[in-house]
Amino acid sequence: MSKKVVKKHKYFPLGVKLALIIGVIVLLSLGTVTFLNSYFVSQDVRITAEENNLTINTRSASTVQNEFSSIRSNVLQLLDLINVTSGGKDSALARQAEAFFFERNTDIAEILLLTFVDTSSDSIVHTRLKNVRFFTSNEIDLDVTDNFLLENQKTLARASSGETIAINISPYFKAGMIGLALPYTELGLDQCCLIIFSLESISEVIGTGSTNTTFMINDSDDLLCHPENDRVLSGQSMKNHPLVQEMRSKNQNNEESRQITFEAEEENGVVSKYIGAYQKISIADISVLTTVPMDVILEGVKTTRRNNLYLMAIVLFVSIIFILTFSRLAISRHLRRLTGAAEEIQSGNFNTPIISMLNTKRRDEIGVLNRSTQDEQEFLNTFARFTNRGVAKAIARKEIDFEPHLKDVSIFFSDIRGFTAISDGFKNRFGEESPREIIGFLNDYMSRMVNCVTISGGTIDKFEGDAIMAVWGILRDEDLSFELLPDSDPSKKEKEEIHLSHVKSDAVNAIRGTIAMRYALMQYNKDAEAFTKAHEHEAKAKYKPHIRIGCGINTGRATCGIMGSEDKMEYTAIGDSVNFASRTESSNKPCGTDILITQDTYNLLKKDFIKCEENNFTLKQENEKNEIVVEMIPVEFEVKGKGAQHFYGVVNMPSFDIEAFFKTSNKDFVLDSDCARSVGPTGPKTLNEVRNLLGIPIPEFESVNLNEEENKIQVKK
């Protein structure tokens, strides 16, 4: 027989589930809102930043163009004025005009008219107007221009051929300076007008305080002006700048192509995104470019998103704490009690106090479950009383196999002596009320007997009138397949020994429980006498009769399982061993005993628990606490299917602690010293002492008629 194992389920607390669900909802909702908000706001901010960047670029380009146009126009007017002045450029009027000009145009350092005989020859300085105050105030060498002229002849020659060229001369002057080379015609000569001026005014126009960076390059992609002045002083080229490359690749200046998004690697190796805009001005093919870092313009969005994430974390934390607290106080605590009650019921503990703690006044699903659980407890207790509590518990634990099996068990029968006469006495005394009185008396008696069976590990099989049938070992996980193993298999003997130890333990427990019944019966008779005496003066005096019982125990193989029909079933044991136990019980009367065991039970236990010739009247120390004293009935019976047999009357278990036995079910149990004479250290030592204690006549076996039909036994001739 394979035992159905009840698996212990691992529960996932409902409060944690609710917290996870709420957490997921909060994360999804707030996360989605945060994402959408960040996305759309970032798009709006980006569009605004692009428009702003383009506006700054357009305004800067326009301002730069106006500045360059103004400088060019003012210089050309000065040159024209000098040319028309009487006496030429050396006249006092010309020198006065020059002085006035430099006073009003302090950013212009020098104006030169250069003449080239041909493009391969060096230039000839035709006119040179120098703002000496500019050089001295900025501590610039007056001859620095000559170095520049020597190294840039080819570029200046291009200007004399008709090009307007912007040149970065800051590396020569060690200050932010620009040279504007213009084509100029004087006296029929193609000349170059070189205007050298400071970038200070242009830098102020472009500005350096905003998040946008505006810089200026010439047609060769040389940096002319930049907020970072060191880059201009070093003569940096912007040829590899992504925005410059994009501008050169398109080679146009329409509105659609003036703005791009690009990536650039920073000095620390990090690649960043930028928004860039550019515009060319009409003078010297100069380009004005404006950039703004994407991280800077989206910083506000990132801050808002970060704050939203913090808020989301706080809301999530508060929600989880609230849900956990609520679920713990309002749900989980009650569900844990329900779970505990269900586990107790599954373990067969139908009377667990947890169920009484359930709140049935709640007006929700938990209240319904609590009420249903209490109703289930009431039903299960009723079910256990109508069937068998041991079987009911085994069913609840899923430890019972409903398929029939052969098992080696110890079967017990008991019967009240003279019950027919006792029933007639109730009828004569109480008339129509006798059924209630009889049932009350039987319930009192049987509850005491059943308690002894239950404590000793037995299972009540059935009640038949005043008779009780109980079985020890019927719920044991039994597997007899080892009997089919060959004798050569080493595991067969081991399994036989384990099985035999279980069968012996059941038989000892059956005898222990039956001897406990002897004490319980004496206690009943004592209480019945007190009850009867207490009611003897009433009109219809209640009473409980003094009774004797006979008990029979047999150990053998029986068929155990669920038997009956779909409408009525019971878990029971049947077979010859059961019938023999019943016959053993009925043999107590002619044998003058209260407890008889069969020779099969005796043979099973004699070596380990009964002092006899087979063990030299000595028990092992570990078995002394379970010593059983028996006497063989001096009559040999011929039993159908068994042959010649002896019955053995149970005298006592000398080491039986009856007080400890009953305290396992009732911690308030108080030992009655008078009744304790029936069992244990103060109990009887011979079968005649048992007879004298219980008032059983000592039979004369030679004159006893053992051929009565009800005994189903015959004396062997």
XYZ file of C-alpha atoms in Angstrom:
717
model
C 0.000 0.000 0.000
C 1.437 3.338 -1.022
C 0.806 6.223 1.293
C -0.414 9.442 -0.220
C 1.961 12.119 0.923
C 0.481 15.540 1.625
C 2.812 18.124 0.159
C 3.431 21.249 2.186
C 2.546 24.141 -0.069
C 4.639 27.262 0.009
C 2.306 30.208 0.306
C 2.973 33.595 -1.241
C 1.465 36.201 1.126
C -1.539 38.042 -0.291
C -0.270 41.344 1.109
C 2.928 40.996 -0.885
C 0.902 40.141 -3.987
C -1.249 43.244 -3.521
C 1.841 45.353 -2.926
C 3.415 43.996 -6.100
C 0.234 44.613 -8.100
C -0.132 48.164 -6.796
C 3.588 48.688 -7.336
C 3.329 47.544 -10.935
C 0.290 49.776 -11.511
C 2.058 52.776 -9.968
C 5.205 52.082 -11.945
C 3.320 51.636 -15.207
C 1.041 54.647 -14.719
C 3.560 57.125 -13.334
C 6.306 55.697 -15.520
C 4.161 56.129 -18.620
C 3.178 59.660 -17.604
C 6.812 60.517 -16.878
C 7.962 59.058 -20.176
C 5.277 60.774 -22.248
C 5.756 64.035 -20.412
C 9.524 63.880 -20.885
C 9.146 62.931 -24.521
C 6.694 65.619 -25.527
C 8.288 68.316 -23.360
C 11.730 67.441 -24.718
C 10.327 67.678 -28.235
C 8.856 71.098 -27.484
C 12.048 72.256 -25.803
C 14.101 70.979 -28.708
C 11.946 72.759 -31.270
C 12.119 75.938 -29.205
C 15.900 75.551 -28.851
C 16.294 75.021 -32.590
C 14.242 78.120 -33.332
C 16.161 80.128 -30.746
C 19.503 78.880 -32.043
C 18.559 79.781 -35.591
C 17.371 83.190 -34.469
C 20.631 83.861 -32.631
C 22.608 82.728 -35.656
C 20.603 84.927 -37.997
C 20.897 87.935 -35.730
C 24.616 87.397 -35.194
C 25.272 86.997 -38.915
C 23.306 90.132 -39.680
C 25.137 92.113 -37.017
C 28.551 90.864 -38.188
C 27.721 91.766 -41.754
C 26.640 95.247 -40.707
C 29.845 95.648 -38.685
C 32.033 94.559 -41.585
C 30.098 96.718 -44.019
C 30.430 99.709 -41.715
C 34.203 99.231 -41.327
C 34.681 98.779 -45.069
C 32.524 101.799 -45.861
C 34.260 104.039 -43.326
C 37.740 103.046 -44.517
C 36.871 103.589 -48.179
C 35.403 107.007 -47.360
C 38.617 107.921 -45.513
C 40.743 106.851 -48.477
C 38.534 108.743 -50.874
C 38.763 111.855 -48.691
C 42.538 111.637 -48.573
C 42.743 111.210 -52.333
C 40.684 114.335 -53.069
C 42.466 116.444 -50.515
C 44.756 119.066 -51.944
C 48.314 118.169 -51.175
C 47.622 114.464 -51.047
C 47.997 112.144 -48.140
C 50.815 114.150 -46.616
C 48.756 117.309 -46.351
C 47.684 118.662 -43.025
C 44.029 118.121 -43.922
C 44.668 114.475 -44.772
C 46.526 113.939 -41.533
C 43.712 115.683 -39.681
C 41.129 113.400 -41.348
C 43.241 110.352 -40.425
C 43.423 111.453 -36.808
C 39.688 112.087 -36.633
C 39.044 108.676 -38.214
C 41.112 106.714 -35.688
C 39.532 108.647 -32.835
C 36.125 107.496 -33.977
C 37.190 103.974 -35.014
C 39.390 102.918 -32.159
C 39.104 99.174 -33.042
C 40.886 99.721 -36.398
C 44.636 99.306 -35.909
C 45.977 99.881 -39.416
C 45.002 100.547 -43.044
C 47.344 99.601 -45.898
C 47.131 100.017 -49.646
C 49.295 97.378 -51.308
C 50.302 97.350 -54.928
C 51.441 94.205 -56.775
C 53.290 94.453 -60.051
C 52.201 90.880 -60.744
C 50.902 88.001 -58.673
C 54.353 86.517 -58.248
C 56.063 89.670 -56.972
C 56.067 91.085 -53.444
C 53.730 93.861 -52.560
C 54.634 97.509 -52.463
C 53.149 99.477 -49.634
C 51.548 102.405 -51.346
C 49.713 103.936 -48.388
C 49.957 103.081 -44.680
C 47.708 104.586 -42.071
C 48.593 103.356 -38.553
C 46.623 103.885 -35.352
C 49.634 104.308 -33.129
C 47.472 104.769 -30.045
C 45.936 101.296 -30.611
C 49.368 99.667 -30.778
C 50.707 101.423 -27.733
C 47.586 100.968 -25.598
C 47.518 97.248 -26.394
C 51.307 96.945 -26.106
C 51.658 95.611 -29.632
C 54.896 95.972 -31.566
C 54.521 98.530 -34.375
C 56.395 96.289 -36.793
C 54.206 93.180 -36.279
C 52.285 93.987 -39.461
C 55.439 93.617 -41.539
C 55.827 90.009 -40.417
C 52.278 89.305 -41.434
C 52.806 90.936 -44.859
C 55.894 88.857 -45.555
C 54.093 85.550 -44.863
C 50.757 86.270 -46.606
C 51.773 87.771 -49.966
C 49.833 85.243 -52.020
C 46.641 85.738 -50.087
C 46.894 89.522 -50.357
C 47.627 89.238 -54.082
C 44.295 87.464 -54.511
C 42.573 90.481 -52.986
C 44.239 92.796 -55.521
C 42.751 90.527 -58.199
C 39.224 91.231 -57.058
C 38.532 88.928 -54.060
C 37.499 90.082 -50.627
C 39.302 87.945 -48.098
C 39.076 87.706 -44.311
C 42.304 86.669 -42.595
C 42.944 85.639 -38.988
C 45.977 87.675 -37.927
C 45.493 87.119 -34.193
C 48.505 84.740 -33.982
C 50.768 87.637 -35.124
C 49.304 90.285 -32.861
C 48.774 87.927 -29.871
C 45.365 89.506 -29.551
C 42.015 89.054 -31.189
C 42.581 90.719 -34.577
C 41.238 90.226 -38.109
C 42.462 91.429 -41.454
C 40.012 92.296 -44.189
C 41.671 92.421 -47.631
C 39.588 94.359 -50.196
C 40.206 94.992 -53.865
C 40.932 98.724 -54.365
C 41.578 100.777 -57.492
C 43.564 104.007 -57.404
C 45.109 105.926 -60.306
C 44.367 102.983 -62.561
C 46.262 100.525 -60.325
C 44.665 97.333 -58.933
C 45.547 97.419 -55.311
C 44.718 95.576 -52.090
C 43.245 97.504 -49.229
C 44.137 95.677 -46.007
C 42.124 96.710 -42.981
C 43.432 95.390 -39.656
C 41.016 95.763 -36.756
C 40.203 94.317 -33.361
C 37.626 91.577 -32.783
C 36.487 93.199 -29.566
C 33.407 94.826 -31.004
C 32.451 91.710 -32.965
C 32.959 89.519 -29.905
C 30.608 91.777 -28.006
C 28.066 91.405 -30.798
C 28.334 87.612 -30.862
C 28.361 87.364 -27.059
C 29.679 84.667 -24.757
C 27.188 84.616 -21.874
C 24.439 82.404 -23.300
C 24.241 78.628 -23.685
C 24.653 79.095 -27.431
C 28.134 79.324 -28.898
C 28.588 81.500 -32.004
C 31.822 81.561 -33.981
C 32.997 82.875 -37.319
C 35.183 81.323 -40.056
C 36.573 82.486 -43.395
C 36.440 80.790 -46.757
C 39.403 78.564 -45.766
C 37.602 77.414 -42.602
C 40.089 79.258 -40.411
C 38.628 80.417 -37.144
C 38.183 84.186 -37.118
C 36.219 84.707 -33.917
C 35.207 82.409 -31.068
C 34.163 82.885 -27.426
C 37.231 80.855 -26.487
C 39.885 83.369 -27.549
C 42.772 80.906 -27.175
C 41.466 78.931 -30.134
C 41.570 82.065 -32.275
C 45.065 83.016 -31.077
C 46.329 79.546 -31.976
C 44.995 79.899 -35.533
C 42.756 76.844 -35.244
C 41.121 75.451 -38.350
C 37.495 74.358 -38.205
C 37.682 72.206 -41.316
C 36.822 69.007 -39.403
C 33.957 70.470 -37.412
C 30.728 68.507 -38.244
C 28.700 71.685 -38.710
C 31.313 73.188 -41.039
C 31.478 69.970 -43.053
C 27.699 69.910 -43.361
C 27.662 73.539 -44.517
C 30.423 72.974 -47.110
C 28.777 69.816 -48.416
C 25.510 71.651 -49.111
C 27.171 74.799 -50.394
C 23.983 76.745 -50.107
C 22.321 79.234 -47.819
C 18.613 78.467 -47.958
C 16.447 78.200 -44.873
C 15.968 74.424 -45.130
C 19.671 73.667 -45.064
C 20.804 76.126 -42.400
C 20.212 73.912 -39.383
C 21.256 70.368 -38.435
C 21.712 68.081 -35.426
C 25.164 66.584 -35.138
C 27.440 64.704 -32.793
C 30.882 65.824 -31.681
C 33.506 64.228 -29.488
C 34.517 66.228 -26.455
C 38.033 66.503 -25.094
C 37.251 63.820 -22.476
C 36.237 61.395 -25.234
C 32.494 61.673 -24.595
C 30.345 62.056 -27.704
C 27.656 64.711 -27.270
C 24.781 65.871 -29.421
C 24.450 69.443 -30.621
C 22.032 71.617 -32.534
C 23.834 73.747 -35.116
C 22.847 76.615 -37.425
C 24.944 78.550 -39.950
C 24.699 81.511 -42.324
C 27.084 83.096 -44.779
C 27.426 86.840 -45.066
C 27.992 88.693 -48.288
C 31.452 89.972 -47.356
C 34.577 87.840 -47.832
C 32.640 84.552 -47.874
C 32.555 84.689 -44.080
C 30.288 82.165 -42.299
C 28.698 82.636 -38.900
C 27.871 79.398 -37.068
C 25.936 78.872 -33.839
C 25.747 75.679 -31.745
C 24.047 74.643 -28.536
C 24.571 71.355 -26.606
C 21.524 69.096 -26.492
C 22.313 68.203 -22.877
C 22.146 71.860 -21.897
C 18.808 72.570 -23.531
C 17.342 69.353 -22.149
C 18.753 69.856 -18.670
C 15.438 71.237 -17.449
C 13.608 68.248 -18.928
C 16.073 65.868 -17.289
C 15.673 67.653 -13.970
C 11.900 67.431 -14.251
C 12.134 63.769 -15.215
C 14.491 63.085 -12.324
C 12.135 64.849 -9.922
C 9.230 62.835 -11.347
C 11.181 59.652 -10.790
C 11.855 60.680 -7.206
C 8.165 61.455 -6.799
C 7.264 58.116 -8.382
C 9.599 56.312 -5.973
C 8.029 58.132 -3.026
C 4.484 57.368 -4.215
C 5.471 53.743 -4.846
C 7.042 53.442 -1.396
C 4.058 55.041 0.346
C 1.648 52.884 -1.677
C 3.485 49.686 -0.820
C 3.676 50.607 2.874
C -0.027 51.471 2.880
C -1.030 48.286 1.043
C 1.193 46.097 3.227
C -0.185 47.701 6.384
C -3.777 47.518 5.173
C -3.454 43.962 3.901
C -1.701 42.858 7.065
C -4.315 44.335 9.391
C -7.450 43.891 7.297
C -6.675 40.890 5.091
C -3.480 38.941 5.679
C -3.923 38.485 9.423
C -7.390 37.039 8.904
C -6.316 34.968 5.925
C -3.381 33.607 7.913
C -5.849 32.444 10.526
C -7.974 30.901 7.795
C -4.882 29.279 6.321
C -3.847 28.025 9.741
C -7.347 26.647 10.324
C -7.291 24.916 6.929
C -3.884 23.397 7.685
C -5.106 22.193 11.073
C -8.156 20.618 9.429
C -5.930 18.980 6.816
C -3.813 17.571 9.633
C -6.957 16.130 11.251
C -7.159 18.621 14.118
C -10.829 19.483 13.734
C -11.084 21.173 17.135
C -8.270 23.666 16.648
C -8.849 26.852 18.712
C -7.824 28.918 15.686
C -11.304 28.477 14.207
C -12.952 30.024 17.259
C -10.767 33.119 16.732
C -12.147 33.748 13.233
C -14.175 36.940 12.884
C -17.585 35.901 11.561
C -19.084 39.412 11.869
C -17.206 40.824 8.891
C -19.464 41.778 5.998
C -17.165 40.735 3.204
C -15.788 37.638 1.537
C -13.457 36.930 4.467
C -16.434 36.958 6.834
C -18.201 34.444 4.564
C -15.096 32.232 4.567
C -14.825 32.480 8.354
C -18.445 31.424 8.806
C -18.015 28.634 6.279
C -14.917 27.392 8.092
C -16.752 27.253 11.413
C -19.617 25.404 9.709
C -17.063 23.026 8.206
C -15.571 22.406 11.650
C -18.990 21.523 13.026
C -19.649 19.222 10.080
C -16.270 17.486 10.366
C -16.705 16.858 14.073
C -20.163 15.442 13.407
C -18.755 13.382 10.531
C -15.946 12.084 12.762
C -18.434 11.073 15.447
C -20.680 9.271 12.977
C -17.807 7.461 11.291
C -14.531 7.231 13.153
C -12.302 10.064 14.292
C -9.117 8.222 13.348
C -10.448 7.443 9.885
C -11.746 10.991 9.508
C -8.324 12.374 10.412
C -6.610 9.976 8.022
C -8.974 11.075 5.247
C -8.291 14.734 6.032
C -4.534 14.097 5.956
C -4.912 12.082 2.728
C -3.082 9.255 4.445
C -5.716 6.645 3.758
C -5.848 4.440 0.709
C -9.432 3.601 -0.171
C -8.412 0.451 -2.023
C -8.793 -2.772 0.057
C -5.539 -4.204 1.429
C -4.417 -7.127 3.543
C -2.992 -5.963 6.851
C -1.682 -7.581 10.000
C -3.709 -5.930 12.745
C -4.864 -6.418 16.319
C -8.647 -6.642 16.582
C -10.572 -5.912 19.768
C -14.142 -6.723 20.750
C -15.913 -5.863 24.007
C -19.381 -6.554 25.319
C -21.378 -5.681 28.442
C -22.334 -8.731 30.459
C -26.102 -9.089 30.957
C -26.994 -6.086 28.814
C -30.437 -7.519 28.024
C -31.331 -7.576 31.697
C -29.961 -4.054 32.132
C -32.163 -2.816 29.258
C -35.231 -4.472 30.793
C -34.425 -2.760 34.079
C -34.422 0.649 32.341
C -37.747 -0.128 30.651
C -39.367 -1.161 33.924
C -38.067 1.900 35.740
C -38.488 4.649 33.122
C -41.066 3.355 30.683
C -41.282 5.591 27.604
C -38.283 7.566 28.758
C -36.106 4.461 28.886
C -34.530 4.918 25.414
C -33.097 8.260 26.426
C -31.869 6.878 29.723
C -30.305 3.818 28.052
C -28.566 5.956 25.435
C -27.299 8.326 28.118
C -25.900 5.412 30.104
C -24.281 3.840 27.018
C -22.768 7.147 25.904
C -21.209 7.648 29.323
C -19.798 4.122 29.327
C -18.626 4.122 25.699
C -17.003 7.562 25.847
C -14.737 6.215 28.596
C -13.897 3.078 26.616
C -13.358 4.969 23.350
C -11.008 7.342 25.146
C -8.807 4.382 26.102
C -8.760 3.138 22.504
C -7.906 6.562 21.124
C -5.114 7.278 23.610
C -3.478 3.912 22.888
C -3.530 4.540 19.138
C -6.465 2.341 18.209
C -9.287 3.050 15.799
C -12.941 2.497 16.670
C -14.380 0.385 13.893
C -18.018 0.243 14.911
C -20.582 0.039 17.698
C -23.092 -2.803 17.690
C -25.521 -2.182 20.494
C -23.437 -2.454 23.649
C -20.528 -4.045 21.764
C -17.428 -2.156 20.619
C -15.072 -3.170 17.823
C -11.680 -1.515 17.573
C -8.579 -2.156 15.508
C -4.924 -1.275 16.082
C -2.811 -0.872 12.929
C -5.647 -0.457 10.447
C -4.420 3.029 9.488
C -0.773 2.002 9.376
C 0.952 2.277 6.032
C 1.132 -1.415 5.189
C 3.087 -3.006 2.372
C 3.340 -6.793 2.296
C 5.081 -6.991 -1.062
C 8.295 -8.065 0.687
C 6.698 -11.510 1.204
C 6.989 -12.081 -2.525
C 10.754 -11.554 -2.455
C 12.942 -14.650 -2.651
C 14.520 -15.815 0.601
C 17.931 -15.054 -0.915
C 17.136 -11.348 -1.065
C 18.908 -9.679 1.926
C 16.270 -6.934 2.125
C 13.459 -9.431 2.751
C 14.567 -10.256 6.289
C 15.093 -6.587 7.104
C 11.615 -5.677 5.887
C 10.111 -8.636 7.758
C 11.678 -7.451 10.997
C 10.415 -3.887 10.509
C 6.941 -5.168 9.743
C 6.970 -7.524 12.732
C 8.012 -4.698 15.082
C 5.011 -2.663 13.937
C 2.626 -5.580 14.449
C 4.027 -6.226 17.938
C 3.712 -2.535 18.819
C 0.055 -2.566 17.747
C -0.650 -5.683 19.839
C 1.018 -4.171 22.925
C -0.962 -0.958 22.466
C -4.186 -2.961 22.117
C -3.516 -4.703 25.430
C -2.486 -1.403 27.063
C -5.698 0.286 25.912
C -7.786 -2.693 27.067
C -6.177 -2.756 30.521
C -6.838 1.008 30.730
C -10.505 0.119 30.102
C -10.405 -1.975 33.289
C -9.466 1.158 35.250
C -12.020 3.254 33.334
C -14.742 0.666 34.033
C -13.999 0.687 37.751
C -14.127 4.480 37.695
C -17.444 4.302 35.840
C -18.949 1.884 38.368
C -17.785 4.108 41.222
C -19.304 7.198 39.572
C -22.489 5.247 38.703
C -22.944 4.237 42.331
C -22.514 7.855 43.442
C -24.949 9.025 40.727
C -27.585 6.505 41.721
C -27.248 7.357 45.396
C -27.564 11.070 44.656
C -30.920 10.513 42.890
C -32.417 7.745 45.065
C -34.963 10.032 46.748
C -36.490 11.325 43.487
C -39.902 10.125 42.315
C -38.417 8.524 39.235
C -34.965 8.053 40.615
C -32.308 8.093 37.941
C -29.610 5.517 38.132
C -26.695 4.014 36.270
C -26.149 0.287 36.538
C -23.036 -1.456 37.836
C -21.610 -3.385 34.879
C -18.951 -5.896 33.885
C -17.511 -6.322 30.426
C -15.596 -8.922 28.495
C -12.822 -8.033 26.032
C -11.161 -10.183 23.396
C -8.023 -9.426 21.365
C -6.686 -11.323 18.377
C -3.767 -10.450 16.108
C -3.882 -11.628 12.545
C -4.300 -10.773 8.895
C -7.492 -9.032 7.835
C -8.887 -7.354 4.756
C -9.090 -3.613 5.433
C -10.771 -0.999 3.299
C -13.877 1.009 2.448
C -16.911 -1.235 2.278
C -20.565 -0.604 1.642
C -22.496 1.184 -1.106
C -22.542 4.652 -2.594
C -25.157 5.638 -0.006
C -23.444 4.179 3.079
C -19.802 3.239 3.435
C -17.430 2.536 6.300
C -13.758 1.823 6.724
C -13.530 -1.561 8.422
C -11.692 -4.863 8.721
C -13.129 -8.284 7.860
C -11.901 -11.849 7.787
C -11.317 -14.900 9.936
C -9.034 -12.993 12.297
C -11.885 -10.554 13.007
C -14.367 -13.386 13.591
C -11.890 -15.090 15.899
C -11.499 -11.899 17.943
C -15.287 -11.783 18.369
C -15.337 -15.423 19.476
C -12.491 -14.688 21.876
C -14.527 -11.927 23.515
C -17.535 -14.243 23.991
C -15.270 -16.810 25.708
C -14.633 -14.494 28.678
C -17.788 -15.652 30.491
C -16.989 -19.390 30.628
C -13.312 -18.595 31.308
C -14.116 -16.223 34.191
C -12.029 -13.389 32.741
C -12.458 -9.807 31.591
C -9.679 -9.749 28.979
C -8.649 -12.644 26.767
C -6.018 -12.776 24.061
C -5.628 -15.511 21.491
C -2.708 -17.868 21.204
C -1.648 -15.983 18.024
C -1.321 -12.756 19.994
C 0.421 -14.575 22.816
C 2.939 -16.231 20.461
C 3.657 -12.841 18.851
C 4.437 -11.136 22.169
C 5.732 -13.832 24.483
C 9.423 -13.624 23.613
C 9.713 -9.855 24.094
C 7.003 -8.841 26.552
C 5.810 -11.889 28.522
C 8.044 -13.687 31.009
C 7.912 -17.329 29.996
C 10.075 -20.392 29.402
C 11.041 -19.179 25.901
C 12.903 -16.178 27.371
C 13.906 -17.818 30.675
C 11.402 -15.561 32.412
C 13.616 -12.556 31.677
C 12.882 -9.498 29.515
C 15.267 -7.105 27.877
C 15.629 -3.850 29.738
C 14.020 -1.799 26.945
C 10.936 -4.074 27.049
C 10.380 -4.103 30.814
C 8.174 -1.023 30.702
C 5.776 -2.962 28.429
C 5.783 -6.222 30.388
C 2.495 -8.119 30.144
C 1.379 -10.682 32.727
C -0.953 -13.377 31.392
C -2.212 -16.767 32.489
C -3.106 -19.585 30.149
C -6.709 -20.763 30.423
C -6.428 -24.421 31.410
C -8.777 -25.582 28.688
C -7.809 -26.391 25.127
C -10.284 -25.224 22.510
C -10.876 -26.635 19.077
C -11.334 -23.597 16.882
C -12.669 -23.865 13.361
C -9.813 -23.282 10.971
C -7.322 -22.968 13.839
C -7.235 -26.369 15.443
C -6.328 -26.785 19.100
C -5.830 -23.404 20.768
C -5.429 -21.873 24.189
C -6.737 -18.520 25.334
C -4.748 -16.360 27.743
C -6.250 -14.177 30.397
C -4.563 -10.783 30.775
C -3.651 -10.115 34.385
C -1.751 -6.824 34.331
C 0.986 -4.624 32.907
C 3.045 -4.020 36.088
C 4.922 -0.977 34.748
C 1.832 0.703 33.291
C 1.644 4.371 34.439
C -2.106 4.813 34.237
C -1.944 8.460 35.374
C 0.482 9.440 32.609
C -1.667 7.482 30.138
C -4.829 9.479 30.797
C -3.027 12.789 31.140
C -2.060 12.624 27.446
C -5.677 13.533 26.643
C -6.633 15.348 29.843
C -3.924 17.283 31.651
C -6.318 17.758 34.609
C -6.754 14.011 35.127
C -6.630 12.981 38.799
C -5.797 9.374 39.614
C -8.288 7.458 41.749
C -6.144 5.335 44.063
C -8.969 2.860 44.653
C -9.444 2.241 40.934
C -5.670 2.157 40.442
C -5.744 -1.274 42.100
C -6.862 -2.606 38.731
C -3.665 -1.903 36.790
C 0.014 -1.010 37.082
C 2.332 -1.402 40.061
C -0.577 -1.750 42.505
C -2.582 -3.964 40.166
C -3.339 -7.688 40.376
C -0.627 -10.294 40.074
C -2.758 -13.313 39.262
C -5.917 -14.007 37.337
C -7.756 -14.914 40.544
C -6.880 -11.505 41.953
C -8.491 -9.984 38.851
C -11.612 -12.075 39.430
C -11.801 -11.051 43.057
C -11.253 -7.386 42.146
C -14.008 -7.352 39.531
C -16.388 -9.742 41.254
C -16.078 -12.489 38.644
C -16.720 -16.015 39.918
C -13.840 -18.439 39.585
C -15.028 -21.040 37.069
C -14.720 -24.813 37.492
C -13.532 -25.693 34.041
C -14.412 -29.409 34.403
C -18.086 -28.593 34.877
C -18.314 -25.664 32.508
C -20.360 -26.378 29.367
C -18.146 -25.059 26.562
C -20.274 -26.438 23.749
C -22.727 -23.560 23.801
C -23.618 -22.498 20.282
C -22.811 -18.879 20.848
C -19.222 -19.692 21.787
C -18.491 -21.454 18.517
C -15.859 -23.517 20.311
C -15.558 -27.104 21.440
C -13.510 -28.791 24.114
C -10.973 -31.061 22.550
C -11.629 -34.692 23.549
